[in-house]
XYZ file of C-alpha atoms in Angstrom:
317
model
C 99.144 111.020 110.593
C 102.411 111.892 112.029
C 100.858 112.927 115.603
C 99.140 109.152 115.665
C 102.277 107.894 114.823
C 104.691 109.686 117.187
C 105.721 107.888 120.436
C 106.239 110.586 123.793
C 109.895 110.398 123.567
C 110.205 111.711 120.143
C 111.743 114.708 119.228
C 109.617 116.917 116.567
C 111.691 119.239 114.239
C 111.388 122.505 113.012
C 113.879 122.443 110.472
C 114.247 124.347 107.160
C 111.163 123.814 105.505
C 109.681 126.301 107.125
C 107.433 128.236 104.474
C 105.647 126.577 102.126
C 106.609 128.665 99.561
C 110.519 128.018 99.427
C 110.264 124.833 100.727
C 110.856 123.335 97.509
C 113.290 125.070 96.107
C 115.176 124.529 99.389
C 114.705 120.537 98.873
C 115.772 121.165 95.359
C 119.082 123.146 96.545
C 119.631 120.848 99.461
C 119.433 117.471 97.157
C 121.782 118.907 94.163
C 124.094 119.847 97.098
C 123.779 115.825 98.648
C 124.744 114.586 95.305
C 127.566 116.894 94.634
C 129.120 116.067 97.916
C 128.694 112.516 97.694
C 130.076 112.225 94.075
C 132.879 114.694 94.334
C 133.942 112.811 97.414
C 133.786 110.137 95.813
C 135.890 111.167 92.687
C 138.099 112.920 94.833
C 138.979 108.883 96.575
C 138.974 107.418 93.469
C 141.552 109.338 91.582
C 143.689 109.331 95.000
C 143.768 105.510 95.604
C 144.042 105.325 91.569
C 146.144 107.506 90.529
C 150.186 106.617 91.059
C 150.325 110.298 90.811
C 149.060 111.191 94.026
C 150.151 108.589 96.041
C 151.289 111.005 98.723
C 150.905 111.813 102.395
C 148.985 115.040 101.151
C 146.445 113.137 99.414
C 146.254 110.043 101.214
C 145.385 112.184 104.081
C 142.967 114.153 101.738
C 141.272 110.857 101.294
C 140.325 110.586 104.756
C 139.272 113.915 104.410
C 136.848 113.256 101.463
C 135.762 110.141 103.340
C 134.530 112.226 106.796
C 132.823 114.439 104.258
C 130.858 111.456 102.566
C 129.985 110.235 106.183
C 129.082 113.152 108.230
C 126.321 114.805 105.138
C 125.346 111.317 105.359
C 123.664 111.392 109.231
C 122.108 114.826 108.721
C 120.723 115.091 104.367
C 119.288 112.072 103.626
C 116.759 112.018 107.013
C 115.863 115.799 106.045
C 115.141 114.764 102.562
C 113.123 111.990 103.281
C 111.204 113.330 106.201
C 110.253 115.857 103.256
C 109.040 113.806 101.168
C 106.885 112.322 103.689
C 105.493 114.924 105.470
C 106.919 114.086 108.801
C 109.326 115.973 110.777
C 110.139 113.199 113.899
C 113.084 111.374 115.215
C 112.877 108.884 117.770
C 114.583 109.439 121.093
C 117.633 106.570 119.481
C 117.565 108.100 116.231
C 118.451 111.192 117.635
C 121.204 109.746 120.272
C 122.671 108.012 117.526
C 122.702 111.337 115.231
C 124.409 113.285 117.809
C 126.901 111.041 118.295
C 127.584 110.260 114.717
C 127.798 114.464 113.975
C 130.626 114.964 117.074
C 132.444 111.991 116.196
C 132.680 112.875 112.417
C 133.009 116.951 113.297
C 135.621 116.221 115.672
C 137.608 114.015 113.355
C 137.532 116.448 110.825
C 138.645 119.324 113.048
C 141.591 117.198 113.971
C 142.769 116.147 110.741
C 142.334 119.491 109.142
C 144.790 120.916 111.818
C 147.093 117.995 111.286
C 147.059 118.611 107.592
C 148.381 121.738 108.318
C 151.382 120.404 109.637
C 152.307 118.169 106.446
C 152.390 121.035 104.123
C 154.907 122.180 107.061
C 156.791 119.439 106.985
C 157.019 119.281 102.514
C 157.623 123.009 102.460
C 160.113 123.568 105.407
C 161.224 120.495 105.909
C 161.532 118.981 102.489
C 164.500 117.034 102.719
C 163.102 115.097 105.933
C 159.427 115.096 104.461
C 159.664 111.275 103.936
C 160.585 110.409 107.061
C 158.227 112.795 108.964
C 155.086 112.191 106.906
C 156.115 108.617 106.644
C 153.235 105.436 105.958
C 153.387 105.043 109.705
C 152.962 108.815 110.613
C 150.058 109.434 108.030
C 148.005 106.055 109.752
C 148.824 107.714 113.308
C 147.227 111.156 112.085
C 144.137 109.420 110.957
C 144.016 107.196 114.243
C 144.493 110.252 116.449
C 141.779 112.255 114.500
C 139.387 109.194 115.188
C 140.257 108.960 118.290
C 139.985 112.475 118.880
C 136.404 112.643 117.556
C 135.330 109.735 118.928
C 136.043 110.844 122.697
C 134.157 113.885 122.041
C 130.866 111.740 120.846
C 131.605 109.385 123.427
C 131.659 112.288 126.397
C 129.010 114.443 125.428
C 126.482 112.334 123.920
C 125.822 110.184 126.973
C 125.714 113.384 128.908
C 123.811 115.782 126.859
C 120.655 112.675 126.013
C 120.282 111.842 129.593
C 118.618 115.155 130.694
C 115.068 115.118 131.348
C 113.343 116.680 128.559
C 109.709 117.834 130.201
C 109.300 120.806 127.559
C 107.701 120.557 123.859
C 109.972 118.039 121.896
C 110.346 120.096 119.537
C 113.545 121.046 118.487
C 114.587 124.240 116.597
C 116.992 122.601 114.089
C 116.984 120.285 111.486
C 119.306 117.732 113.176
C 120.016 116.937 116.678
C 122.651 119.420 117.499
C 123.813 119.811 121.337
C 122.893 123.491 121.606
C 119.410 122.905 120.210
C 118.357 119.884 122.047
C 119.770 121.442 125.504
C 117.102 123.988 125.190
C 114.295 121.314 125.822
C 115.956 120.071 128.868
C 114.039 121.309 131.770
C 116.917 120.407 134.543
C 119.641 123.091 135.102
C 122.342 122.751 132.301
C 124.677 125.402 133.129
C 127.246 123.457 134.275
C 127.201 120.990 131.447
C 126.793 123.567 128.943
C 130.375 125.586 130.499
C 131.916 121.745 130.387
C 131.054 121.414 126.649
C 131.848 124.520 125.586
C 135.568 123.876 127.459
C 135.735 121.125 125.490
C 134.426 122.731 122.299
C 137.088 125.085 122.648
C 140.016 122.783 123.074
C 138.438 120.959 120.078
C 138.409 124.165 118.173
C 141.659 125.875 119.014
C 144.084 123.097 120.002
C 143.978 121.715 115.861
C 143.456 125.567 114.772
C 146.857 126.726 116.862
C 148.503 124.138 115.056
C 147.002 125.143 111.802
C 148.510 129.301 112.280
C 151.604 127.911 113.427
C 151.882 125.930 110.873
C 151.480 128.710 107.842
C 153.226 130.913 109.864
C 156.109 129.027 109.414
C 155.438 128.351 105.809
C 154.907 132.020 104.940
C 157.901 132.991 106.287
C 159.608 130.007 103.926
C 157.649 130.540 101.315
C 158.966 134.710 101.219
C 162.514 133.519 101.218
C 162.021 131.183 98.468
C 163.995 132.177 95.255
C 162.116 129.981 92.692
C 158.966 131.657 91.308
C 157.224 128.268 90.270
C 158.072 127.310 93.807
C 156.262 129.900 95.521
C 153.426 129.345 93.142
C 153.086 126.093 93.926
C 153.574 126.112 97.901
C 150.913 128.879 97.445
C 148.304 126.402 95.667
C 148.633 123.644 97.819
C 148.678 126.025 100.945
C 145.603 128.005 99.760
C 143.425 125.255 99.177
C 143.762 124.170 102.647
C 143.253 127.267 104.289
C 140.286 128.207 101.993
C 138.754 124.444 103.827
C 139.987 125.635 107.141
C 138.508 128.769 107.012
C 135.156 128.026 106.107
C 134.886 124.950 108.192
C 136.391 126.253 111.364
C 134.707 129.981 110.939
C 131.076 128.593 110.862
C 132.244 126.163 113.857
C 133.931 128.321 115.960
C 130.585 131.408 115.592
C 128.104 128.039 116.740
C 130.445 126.557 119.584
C 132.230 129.406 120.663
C 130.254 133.216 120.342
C 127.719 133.396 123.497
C 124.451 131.874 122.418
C 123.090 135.635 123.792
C 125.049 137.076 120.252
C 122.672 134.743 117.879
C 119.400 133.547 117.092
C 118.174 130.107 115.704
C 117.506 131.007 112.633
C 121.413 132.360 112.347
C 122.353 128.693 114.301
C 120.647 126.740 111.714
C 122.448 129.089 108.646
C 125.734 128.973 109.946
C 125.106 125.150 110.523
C 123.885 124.508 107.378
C 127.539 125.772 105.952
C 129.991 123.165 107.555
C 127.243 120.499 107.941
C 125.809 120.764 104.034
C 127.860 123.227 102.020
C 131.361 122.322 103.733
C 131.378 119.039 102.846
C 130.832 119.551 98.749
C 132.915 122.538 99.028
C 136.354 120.406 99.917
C 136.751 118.764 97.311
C 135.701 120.796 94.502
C 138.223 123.449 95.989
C 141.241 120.918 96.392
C 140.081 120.143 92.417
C 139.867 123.829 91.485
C 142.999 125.014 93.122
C 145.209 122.046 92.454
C 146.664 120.905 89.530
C 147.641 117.878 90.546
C 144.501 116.525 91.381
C 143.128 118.298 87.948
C 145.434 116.585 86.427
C 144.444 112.998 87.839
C 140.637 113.432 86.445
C 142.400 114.379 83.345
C 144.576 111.073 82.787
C 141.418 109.420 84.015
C 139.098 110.632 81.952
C 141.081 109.845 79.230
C 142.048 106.152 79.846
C 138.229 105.840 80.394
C 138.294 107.679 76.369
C 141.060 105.058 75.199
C 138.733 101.778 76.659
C 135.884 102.950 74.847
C 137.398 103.323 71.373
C 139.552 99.664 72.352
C 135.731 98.324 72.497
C 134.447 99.775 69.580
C 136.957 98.329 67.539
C 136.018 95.053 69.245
């Protein structure tokens, strides 16, 4: 059925479901992961925009954060989950244009505002004084514009670029989403060039946000020893750790697919690693900010228990 149905520009892939004996419990793991992200995402905004508590540049920014998250599991899960379900493994030639651009635009926001993040916990632990005025309304809507914007020339560039090759090889692709790397390898003109461009760019995209992110907490360390409050090293410590725990794990996984020699790893290691900051990444954020944060702890707490105090004002009703 899906070889009557396929049209000659679509792409085929291989994805994850490889053997039919995990396949399954991969769906299984894949869909609890889907739902996590989307609802802890989701908590994580509502308590922020909520919660009078947390009505700061930290978390508004984290909001955005959460929000990327939601979007960017959104173009690559729910096509993998229903192509399951169906027994069909295509995309069409726009379907797979449109992913692509989606994933860099959403990526590249993400890699942006996580470096930029870095720079308010700067700001509130060695600048505390002038943290209002630095991390001001107007300065936390210019970080998320300039992350946008960021991402969005990135999808903009490349996508164009990288669909317009002639693709005169099997369609099929050895991924489950249309990643650059992946769909460059059915291109049968010369993409040498292109591919040095992109991975120029990839690396600017990469280390531009992540220079600011080491600068950033080396600063902060170096505060953060001199302090002579315990609680306030503990705290600067939370706060900090959360976000480098995210920025590790997102930027490792990137930086091994965009930025290690595609001679150093295999397909089956491209899709794993992507799999961790397209799938895992996303529900990880926000369950770590939750975990390592008692503010935002707190927050589900107080709403959790106004939710508590409704109920019993209805009963009595």
């Amino acid at each position: 059925m899906e070889g009557d149905n396929r049209s000659s520009t679509d792409f085929t892939f291989m994805g994850l479901f490889n053997t039919e004996e995990t396949s399954g419990l991969v769906f299984a793991t894949i869909s609890v992961i889907f739902l996590t992200a989307l609802v802890a995402n989701g908590i994580m905004i509502f308590l922020i925009h909520t919660d009078a508590h947390l009505h700061t540049p930290m978390y508004f920014l984290l909001s955005h954060l959460s929000f990327i998250d939601m979007m960017y599991i959104s173009t690559i899960v729910p096509k993998m989950l229903v192509d399951y379900l169906l027994g069909q493994r295509t995309i069409s030639f726009v379907g797979c244009t449109a992913q692509h651009f989606l994933y860099l635009t959403l990526v590249g926001a993400e890699f942006f505002l996580l470096g930029l993040m870095a720079y308010d916990r700067y700001v509130a632990i060695c600048n505390p004084l002038r943290y209002p005025v630095l991390m001001s309304r107007r300065i936390c809507w210019i970080i998320i514009a300039g992350s946008w914007f960021g991402g969005s020339l990135d999808g903009f560039l490349l996508t164009p670029i990288t669909m317009s090759f002639p693709f005169c090889r099997s369609r099929e692709i050895n991924h489950f989403f249309c990643e650059a790397p992946a769909v460059l390898k059915l291109a049968c003109a010369d993409t040498a060039l292109y591919e040095t461009v992109m991975y120029v760019f990839c690396v600017l995209m990469l280390l531009i946000p992540f220079s600011v992110v080491i600068s950033s907490y080396a600063r902060i360390l170096a505060t953060v020893y001199h302090m002579s409050s315990v609680e306030g090293r503990k705290k600067a410590f939370a706060t900090c750790s959360s976000h480098m725990t995210v920025v590790t794990l997102f930027y490792g996984a990137a930086i091994y697919t965009y930025m290690v020699p595609h001679s150093y790893h295999s397909p089956s290691q491209d899709k794993i690693f992507s799999v961790f900051y397209t799938i895992l990444t996303p529900m990880l954020n926000p369950l770590i900010y939750s975990m390592r944060n008692k503010d935002v702890s707190g927050g589900l707490r107080r709403a959790l228990g106004k939710i508590r105090s409704s109920q019993r004002v209805s009963k009595d009703f």
